[in-house]
Coordinates of C-alpha atoms in Angstrom, one line a residue:
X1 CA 83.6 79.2 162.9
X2 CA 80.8 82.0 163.8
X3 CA 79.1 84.2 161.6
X4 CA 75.7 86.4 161.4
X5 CA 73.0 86.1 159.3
X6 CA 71.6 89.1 158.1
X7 CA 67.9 88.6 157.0
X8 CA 64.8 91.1 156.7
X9 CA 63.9 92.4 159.7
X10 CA 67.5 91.7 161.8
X11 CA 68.2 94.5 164.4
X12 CA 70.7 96.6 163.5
X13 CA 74.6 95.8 164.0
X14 CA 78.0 96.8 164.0
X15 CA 80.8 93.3 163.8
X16 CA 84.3 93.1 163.6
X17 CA 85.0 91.0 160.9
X18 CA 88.3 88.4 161.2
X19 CA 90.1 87.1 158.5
X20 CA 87.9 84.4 157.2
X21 CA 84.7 83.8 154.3
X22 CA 82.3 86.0 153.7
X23 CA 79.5 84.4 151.9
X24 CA 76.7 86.7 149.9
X25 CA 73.3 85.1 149.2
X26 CA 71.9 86.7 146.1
X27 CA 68.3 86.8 144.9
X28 CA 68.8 84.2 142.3
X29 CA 70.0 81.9 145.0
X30 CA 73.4 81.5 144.6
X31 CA 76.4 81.9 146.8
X32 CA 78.9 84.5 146.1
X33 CA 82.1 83.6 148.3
X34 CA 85.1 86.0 149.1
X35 CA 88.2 86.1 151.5
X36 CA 88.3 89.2 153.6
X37 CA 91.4 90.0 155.2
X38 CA 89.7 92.5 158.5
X39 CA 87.2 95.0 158.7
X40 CA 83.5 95.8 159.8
X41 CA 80.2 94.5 159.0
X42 CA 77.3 96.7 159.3
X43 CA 73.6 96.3 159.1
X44 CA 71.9 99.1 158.6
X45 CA 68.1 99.1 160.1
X46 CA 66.7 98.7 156.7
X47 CA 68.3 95.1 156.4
X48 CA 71.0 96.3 153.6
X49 CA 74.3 95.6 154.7
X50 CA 77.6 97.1 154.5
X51 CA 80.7 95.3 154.8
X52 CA 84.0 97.7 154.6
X53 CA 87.1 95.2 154.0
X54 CA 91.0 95.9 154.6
X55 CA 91.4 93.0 151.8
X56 CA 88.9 91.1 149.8
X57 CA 89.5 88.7 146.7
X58 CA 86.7 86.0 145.6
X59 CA 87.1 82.9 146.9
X60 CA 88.2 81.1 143.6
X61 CA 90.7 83.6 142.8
X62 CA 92.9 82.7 145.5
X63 CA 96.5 80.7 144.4
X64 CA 96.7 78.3 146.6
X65 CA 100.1 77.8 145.9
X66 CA 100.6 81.5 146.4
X67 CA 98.9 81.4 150.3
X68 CA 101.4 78.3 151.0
X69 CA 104.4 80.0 150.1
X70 CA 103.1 83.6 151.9
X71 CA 102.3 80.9 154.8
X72 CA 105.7 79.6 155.0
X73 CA 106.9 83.2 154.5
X74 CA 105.2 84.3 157.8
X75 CA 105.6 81.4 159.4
X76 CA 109.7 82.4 158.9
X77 CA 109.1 85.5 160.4
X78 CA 107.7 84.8 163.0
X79 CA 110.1 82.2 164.0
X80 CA 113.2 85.0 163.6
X81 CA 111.4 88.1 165.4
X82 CA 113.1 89.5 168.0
X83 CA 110.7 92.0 169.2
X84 CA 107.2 92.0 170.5
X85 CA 106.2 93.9 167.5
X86 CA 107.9 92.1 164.7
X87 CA 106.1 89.2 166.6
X88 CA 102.9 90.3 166.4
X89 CA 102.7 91.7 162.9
X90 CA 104.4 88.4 162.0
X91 CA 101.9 86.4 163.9
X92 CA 98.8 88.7 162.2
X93 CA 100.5 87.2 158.6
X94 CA 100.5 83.5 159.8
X95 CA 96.3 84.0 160.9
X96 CA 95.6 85.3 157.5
X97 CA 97.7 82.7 155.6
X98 CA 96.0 79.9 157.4
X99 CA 92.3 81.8 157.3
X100 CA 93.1 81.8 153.1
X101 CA 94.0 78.2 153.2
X102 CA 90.9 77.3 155.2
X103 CA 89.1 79.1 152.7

């Protein structure tokens, strides 16, 4: 697991974000959790933060029965490809499957 913690004051950054939790602290104090799929995470020099996401759902939306079967799916896939391609777009499904389920 990694992850950067953006507070007041952090020097500004450019990351590559992975399929995996994002987790947004709000002023009240809660925790706001979503799924992101890919993308970038930038913060600016003013401490905001931008986040640009291929895929994001919140965290409680997701069907777990849903990623299983998408799991299983992939998991097919990647089993029957016979190119490097079909491999690696099949293997791409299987890490964001099992990134949802860890989720």
């Amino acid at each position: 697991s990694s992850g950067i913690n953006a507070e007041y004051g952090h020097v500004p950054t450019i990351a590559i974000l992975v399929p995996g939790t994002v987790s947004i602290h709000t002023e009240s104090g809660e925790v706001e959790k979503y799924f992101v799929s890919s993308g970038t995470a930038t913060i600016h020099a003013d401490s905001s933060v931008q986040i640009l996401a291929e895929e994001i759902c919140a965290v409680a939306d997701i069907d777990e029965n849903a990623v299983r079967s998408g799991l299983e799916a992939a998991q097919s896939k990647l089993s029957s490809a016979s190119n490097e391609a079909d491999k690696a777009a099949a293997q791409i499904e299987v890490d964001v499957y099992q990134s949802m389920m860890a989720a």
